[in-house]
Short mmCIF file of C-alpha atoms in Angstrom, two decimals:
data_model
loop_
_atom_site.label_atom_id
_atom_site.label_comp_id
_atom_site.label_asym_id
_atom_site.label_seq_id
_atom_site.Cartn_x
_atom_site.Cartn_y
_atom_site.Cartn_z
CA MET S 1 0.00 0.00 0.00
CA PRO S 2 1.44 3.44 -0.93
CA LYS S 3 2.41 5.45 2.12
CA THR S 4 0.28 8.45 2.99
CA ILE S 5 2.06 9.56 6.20
CA LEU S 6 5.76 10.30 5.78
CA SER S 7 8.29 10.76 8.57
CA LEU S 8 11.06 12.91 7.14
CA THR S 9 14.74 13.03 8.12
CA PRO S 10 15.97 16.63 7.81
CA ILE S 11 19.02 17.76 5.86
CA PHE S 12 21.48 19.54 8.20
CA LEU S 13 23.45 22.47 6.80
CA SER S 14 26.21 24.20 8.76
CA LYS S 15 26.43 27.97 8.21
CA ILE S 16 28.92 30.68 9.11
CA TRP S 17 26.27 32.17 11.41
CA GLY S 18 24.73 28.93 12.82
CA TRP S 19 22.80 26.14 11.09
CA GLU S 20 19.73 25.15 9.11
CA LYS S 21 17.67 21.94 9.11
CA TRP S 22 15.66 21.41 5.94
CA HIS S 23 12.71 19.33 7.17
CA LEU S 24 10.71 19.22 3.95
CA SER S 25 12.75 19.77 0.82
CA CYS S 26 12.44 18.59 -2.77
CA PHE S 27 15.61 20.35 -3.95
CA GLN S 28 17.76 18.24 -6.25
CA GLY S 29 20.49 16.74 -4.09
CA LYS S 30 18.97 18.21 -0.93
CA GLY S 31 15.71 16.27 -0.83
CA SER S 32 14.52 15.08 2.58
CA PHE S 33 14.85 11.36 3.24
CA VAL S 34 11.74 9.41 4.21
CA ALA S 35 12.56 7.64 7.48
CA ASN S 36 9.65 5.19 7.29
CA ASP S 37 10.46 4.04 3.75
CA GLU S 38 12.13 0.62 3.48
CA LYS S 39 14.33 1.78 0.58
CA GLY S 40 15.39 4.99 2.29
CA GLU S 41 14.12 7.04 -0.65
CA ARG S 42 14.13 10.80 -0.81
CA VAL S 43 10.71 12.42 -0.64
CA ASN S 44 11.03 13.45 -4.32
CA ALA S 45 10.99 9.81 -5.46
CA LEU S 46 7.99 8.85 -3.34
CA LEU S 47 6.04 11.88 -4.53
CA SER S 48 6.69 10.87 -8.14
CA GLU S 49 5.42 7.36 -7.37
CA HIS S 50 2.36 8.77 -5.62
CA LEU S 51 1.60 11.02 -8.62
CA LEU S 52 1.78 8.21 -11.14
CA LYS S 53 -0.46 5.93 -9.06
CA ALA S 54 -2.92 8.79 -8.61
CA GLY S 55 -3.20 9.14 -12.38
CA TYR S 56 -1.22 12.36 -12.92
CA GLY S 57 0.57 12.74 -16.23
CA PRO S 58 4.08 14.22 -16.66
CA GLU S 59 2.60 17.47 -18.02
CA GLN S 60 0.74 18.01 -14.72
CA ILE S 61 3.82 17.75 -12.53
CA LYS S 62 4.92 21.20 -11.42
CA ARG S 63 7.62 22.53 -9.14
CA PHE S 64 7.01 21.55 -5.51
CA PRO S 65 5.66 24.73 -3.85
CA LEU S 66 7.23 24.82 -0.36
CA LEU S 67 10.46 24.49 1.59
CA ILE S 68 10.19 24.07 5.39
CA LYS S 69 13.22 24.46 7.65
CA THR S 70 14.40 25.48 11.10
CA ILE S 71 17.13 28.07 11.46
CA ARG S 72 19.45 28.73 14.38
CA ALA S 73 21.27 32.07 14.36
CA ASP S 74 24.25 32.18 16.75
CA SER S 75 25.35 35.39 15.02
CA PRO S 76 23.38 37.73 12.73
CA LEU S 77 22.50 36.72 9.20
CA SER S 78 23.28 39.13 6.37
CA LEU S 79 20.90 41.93 5.46
CA GLN S 80 19.31 40.38 2.40
CA VAL S 81 16.36 40.29 0.04
CA HIS S 82 14.66 37.63 -2.09
CA PRO S 83 13.10 38.11 -5.56
CA ASP S 84 9.42 37.77 -6.42
CA ASP S 85 8.07 35.15 -8.83
CA GLN S 86 8.52 37.35 -11.91
CA ARG S 87 12.21 38.03 -11.28
CA ALA S 88 12.98 34.52 -10.04
CA GLU S 89 11.42 32.97 -13.14
CA LEU S 90 14.32 34.40 -15.15
CA LYS S 91 16.56 32.05 -13.13
CA GLY S 92 14.20 29.08 -13.48
CA SER S 93 12.95 29.35 -9.90
CA LEU S 94 9.98 30.42 -7.84
CA GLY S 95 10.18 33.66 -5.90
CA LYS S 96 10.73 33.57 -2.17
CA SER S 97 8.04 34.89 0.12
CA GLU S 98 8.43 33.39 3.58
CA CYS S 99 7.26 33.48 7.17
CA TRP S 100 9.03 32.92 10.49
CA TYR S 101 7.61 31.36 13.63
CA ILE S 102 9.92 32.18 16.53
CA LEU S 103 10.74 29.02 18.51
CA GLU S 104 13.34 30.49 20.88
CA ALA S 105 14.71 33.98 21.38
CA ALA S 106 17.30 35.21 23.83
CA GLU S 107 16.43 38.29 25.86
CA GLU S 108 16.62 41.43 23.70
CA SER S 109 16.86 39.40 20.48
CA PHE S 110 15.66 41.23 17.39
CA VAL S 111 15.25 40.96 13.64
CA HIS S 112 15.73 43.60 10.98
CA LEU S 113 12.48 43.94 9.07
CA ASN S 114 12.19 46.49 6.27
CA PHE S 115 13.10 50.17 6.46
CA LYS S 116 12.11 52.80 9.01
CA LYS S 117 10.47 54.82 6.24
CA LYS S 118 9.85 54.52 2.53
CA VAL S 119 13.09 54.76 0.60
CA ALA S 120 14.27 54.85 -3.01
CA LEU S 121 16.97 52.80 -4.71
CA GLY S 122 19.55 55.56 -4.66
CA GLU S 123 19.25 56.08 -0.90
CA VAL S 124 19.64 52.37 -0.17
CA LYS S 125 22.64 52.13 -2.50
CA LYS S 126 24.35 55.05 -0.75
CA HIS S 127 23.88 53.45 2.69
CA ILE S 128 25.31 50.17 1.39
CA GLU S 129 28.36 51.98 0.01
CA ASP S 130 28.78 53.77 3.38
CA ASN S 131 28.39 50.51 5.37
CA SER S 132 25.45 52.15 7.16
CA LEU S 133 22.51 50.08 5.88
CA GLU S 134 21.59 49.01 9.43
CA GLU S 135 20.93 52.64 10.36
CA ILE S 136 17.83 52.86 8.15
CA MET S 137 16.45 49.40 9.01
CA GLN S 138 13.62 48.71 11.45
CA ARG S 139 14.85 46.72 14.45
CA VAL S 140 12.00 44.58 15.82
CA LYS S 141 12.30 42.77 19.15
CA VAL S 142 10.92 39.22 19.01
CA GLU S 143 9.94 36.49 21.44
CA ALA S 144 8.87 32.85 21.22
CA GLY S 145 5.45 32.51 19.59
CA ASP S 146 5.72 35.49 17.23
CA LEU S 147 4.81 34.96 13.57
CA ILE S 148 6.40 37.27 10.99
CA TYR S 149 5.47 37.37 7.29
CA LEU S 150 8.03 38.55 4.76
CA PRO S 151 6.75 38.99 1.20
CA ALA S 152 9.37 38.77 -1.55
CA GLY S 153 11.15 42.09 -1.89
CA THR S 154 11.37 42.69 1.88
CA VAL S 155 14.87 43.55 3.15
CA HIS S 156 15.47 41.59 6.36
CA ALA S 157 17.93 39.81 8.64
CA ILE S 158 17.64 37.37 11.54
CA GLY S 159 19.53 38.55 14.62
CA SER S 160 21.64 36.42 16.95
CA GLY S 161 20.17 34.21 19.66
CA ILE S 162 17.10 33.20 17.63
CA THR S 163 15.79 29.78 16.56
CA LEU S 164 12.82 29.82 14.20
CA LEU S 165 10.67 27.73 11.90
CA GLU S 166 10.72 29.06 8.35
CA VAL S 167 8.00 28.24 5.83
CA GLN S 168 8.80 29.59 2.39
CA GLN S 169 8.27 29.22 -1.30
CA ASN S 170 10.49 26.53 -2.77
CA SER S 171 13.40 28.77 -3.70
CA ASP S 172 17.00 29.18 -2.59
CA ILE S 173 17.73 32.59 -4.15
CA THR S 174 19.18 35.11 -1.70
CA TYR S 175 20.72 38.48 -2.53
CA ARG S 176 23.07 39.69 0.22
CA LEU S 177 23.23 43.46 0.64
CA TYR S 178 25.41 43.73 3.78
CA ASP S 179 27.29 40.97 5.60
CA TYR S 180 29.17 42.50 8.54
CA GLY S 181 32.54 42.26 6.78
CA ARG S 182 32.58 38.46 6.67
CA GLY S 183 34.09 38.35 3.18
CA ARG S 184 31.21 36.59 1.42
CA GLU S 185 29.92 37.66 -1.99
CA LEU S 186 27.37 40.47 -2.10
CA HIS S 187 24.71 40.75 -4.80
CA LEU S 188 24.14 44.51 -4.92
CA GLN S 189 22.72 45.04 -8.42
CA GLU S 190 20.30 42.11 -8.25
CA GLY S 191 19.40 42.88 -4.65
CA LEU S 192 18.68 46.56 -5.27
CA GLU S 193 16.46 45.61 -8.21
CA ALA S 194 14.58 42.98 -6.15
CA ILE S 195 13.57 45.33 -3.30
CA ASP S 196 9.87 46.22 -3.15
CA TYR S 197 10.22 49.97 -2.63
CA GLY S 198 6.45 50.48 -2.66
CA SER S 199 6.05 48.65 0.68
CA SER S 200 9.55 49.23 2.00
CA ASN S 201 8.39 50.33 5.47
CA LYS S 202 5.67 47.73 6.12
CA LYS S 203 5.74 44.65 8.33
CA ILE S 204 3.34 41.88 9.37
CA ILE S 205 3.82 40.49 12.88
CA LYS S 206 1.24 38.39 14.72
CA LYS S 207 1.39 37.64 18.44
CA LYS S 208 -0.11 34.33 19.65
CA PHE S 209 -1.36 33.49 16.19
CA THR S 210 -3.80 30.63 15.55
CA ARG S 211 -4.13 30.91 11.78
CA PHE S 212 -2.29 32.75 9.01
CA GLN S 213 -2.89 32.67 5.26
CA SER S 214 -0.87 34.13 2.40
CA PRO S 215 -1.04 33.51 -1.37
CA TYR S 216 1.76 30.92 -0.97
CA PHE S 217 1.03 28.93 2.20
CA GLU S 218 -1.29 28.66 5.18
CA LEU S 219 -0.38 27.94 8.83
CA GLU S 220 -2.63 26.79 11.66
CA ARG S 221 -1.46 26.43 15.28
CA LYS S 222 -3.15 23.81 17.48
CA SER S 223 -2.77 22.38 21.00
CA LEU S 224 -4.07 19.11 22.47
CA LYS S 225 -4.06 17.63 25.96
CA ALA S 226 -2.84 14.05 26.36
CA GLY S 227 -5.26 11.65 24.69
CA GLU S 228 -7.14 14.31 22.72
CA VAL S 229 -7.38 13.99 18.94
CA ILE S 230 -7.92 16.01 15.80
CA VAL S 231 -9.27 14.20 12.76
CA LYS S 232 -8.56 15.74 9.37
CA LYS S 233 -9.18 14.98 5.73
CA VAL S 234 -6.32 16.29 3.61
CA THR S 235 -8.12 18.64 1.21
CA HIS S 236 -4.91 20.19 -0.17
CA SER S 237 -2.48 18.18 -2.29
CA PHE S 238 -0.53 17.55 0.91
CA MET S 239 -0.09 18.98 4.37
CA ALA S 240 2.74 19.04 6.90
CA CYS S 241 2.71 19.08 10.69
CA PHE S 242 5.61 20.45 12.76
CA VAL S 243 5.66 19.50 16.45
CA LEU S 244 6.40 22.42 18.77
CA GLU S 245 6.00 20.60 22.10
CA GLY S 246 5.06 17.12 23.33
CA ARG S 247 4.43 14.04 21.22
CA LEU S 248 1.99 13.45 18.39
CA MET S 249 0.74 10.07 17.14
CA VAL S 250 -0.41 10.21 13.51
CA SER S 251 -2.42 7.46 11.81
CA GLU S 252 -4.47 6.92 8.67
CA ASN S 253 -7.92 5.53 9.39
CA GLU S 254 -10.57 3.90 7.27
CA ALA S 255 -14.05 4.34 8.75
CA SER S 256 -16.83 1.78 8.73
CA GLY S 257 -19.36 4.36 7.54
CA ASN S 258 -19.65 7.89 6.23
CA GLU S 259 -18.21 10.44 8.62
CA ALA S 260 -17.90 14.17 8.83
CA SER S 261 -14.28 15.26 8.86
CA GLY S 262 -12.96 18.11 10.94
CA ASN S 263 -11.54 18.81 14.37
CA GLY S 264 -12.50 16.09 16.81
CA ALA S 265 -13.23 12.40 16.74
CA SER S 266 -16.36 10.92 15.21
CA GLY S 267 -18.57 8.36 16.86
CA LYS S 268 -18.15 5.97 13.94
CA GLU S 269 -15.81 3.00 14.27
CA LYS S 270 -12.42 3.48 12.61
CA PHE S 271 -9.86 0.98 11.39
CA SER S 272 -6.19 1.98 11.47
CA LEU S 273 -4.56 1.07 8.16
CA GLU S 274 -1.04 1.14 9.59
CA LYS S 275 0.58 1.41 13.00
CA PRO S 276 0.51 5.07 14.15
CA LEU S 277 3.74 6.99 13.65
CA SER S 278 5.18 8.91 16.60
CA PHE S 279 6.51 12.46 16.16
CA GLU S 280 8.43 14.29 18.89
CA LYS S 281 9.35 17.95 19.40
CA ASP S 282 11.00 19.43 16.27
CA ASP S 283 9.83 16.52 14.07
CA LEU S 284 7.84 17.08 10.90
CA ALA S 285 5.16 14.80 9.46
CA MET S 286 4.12 15.05 5.82
CA VAL S 287 0.69 13.73 4.84
CA LEU S 288 -0.24 13.18 1.20
CA ALA S 289 -3.76 13.66 -0.09
CA GLY S 290 -5.95 10.55 -0.02
CA LYS S 291 -9.48 9.35 0.51
CA ASN S 292 -9.05 8.42 4.19
CA GLU S 293 -9.02 10.53 7.32
CA ILE S 294 -5.89 11.24 9.35
CA THR S 295 -5.93 11.17 13.15
CA PHE S 296 -3.54 13.34 15.15
CA LYS S 297 -3.42 12.24 18.80
CA ALA S 298 -1.47 13.81 21.66
CA GLY S 299 0.34 11.18 23.70
CA GLY S 300 3.32 10.34 25.83
CA MET S 301 3.06 13.37 28.12
CA LYS S 302 2.52 13.17 31.87
CA LYS S 303 1.30 16.76 31.91
CA GLY S 304 0.94 19.77 29.68
CA GLU S 305 -0.13 19.87 26.05
CA ALA S 306 1.14 18.85 22.67
CA SER S 307 1.34 21.88 20.39
CA PHE S 308 2.00 21.84 16.68
CA ILE S 309 1.61 23.80 13.45
CA PHE S 310 -0.27 22.50 10.41
CA ILE S 311 1.23 23.81 7.16
CA TYR S 312 -0.72 23.77 3.89
CA PRO S 313 0.28 24.66 0.31
CA PRO S 314 -1.86 27.10 -1.69
CA ALA S 315 -5.43 25.87 -2.13
CA GLY S 316 -5.81 24.00 -5.40
CA GLU S 317 -2.05 23.51 -5.80
CA PRO S 318 -1.53 20.23 -7.69
CA LEU S 319 0.73 17.57 -6.24
CA SER S 320 4.22 18.39 -7.40
CA VAL S 321 7.84 17.30 -7.28
#
């Protein structure tokens, strides 16, 4: 039976400023491995198999829409910007709009998020040449639980002492504008052209969010006490679930009769098609679309709650690799 619930092994990348873990990636050579696959396949291969068995033709297979990672910044990241879809298409890529969910933040930690006021290209260029770009950037203090949305074209940087979950379009294009003298390549012409000057002083920050939707992805934060369940039907091409705290047991269930899907268990009898998979803090589950319901059950905690974030691709997005 084709697998519907995938336990993914992240790709670990060491950086000059800290590290990244790519939990869900379909990048060539950087695809996540599927831990519960007997062959140890990358997720790309299993998605292709799933597509063929679901009746998709090669012409319907598009670029996978999302990249999900955690980032740890022990020192500041560069001040940088990402291109939108139109500019990125010239390089054969999607654009890169993204959002951050702050997992941990040291006291007084901050991010740079857009400019203090609206600016023009010439002004930004002058500050880069003078090594004073930080002076015109907004410095925003953050704490665990904050959600920040960064549309493509937003100049930004993650400060030191921060660990965050990043959900982004499936792109790895970054234009560095300032890098604290670390000797890495800058991308000034492309970066200056990629900045969205029309919204150069805007920011979207949500405290204690429960749901967030953009044109590129949707996030939903949930909590369950031990033994409680959420039952979902995957109505998008796939969904992912990142565990923030506690343990989550995930299983695919075939019901004995028609049932309403949604949040909460039904009174109908269910039959588990496979042994439930266990996901701990910082694990990510990927669930492919199918006809059966998926049960998410909090377990393994003596006290407290299991908390997690559901992540969905754009509505109507076809399954992709």
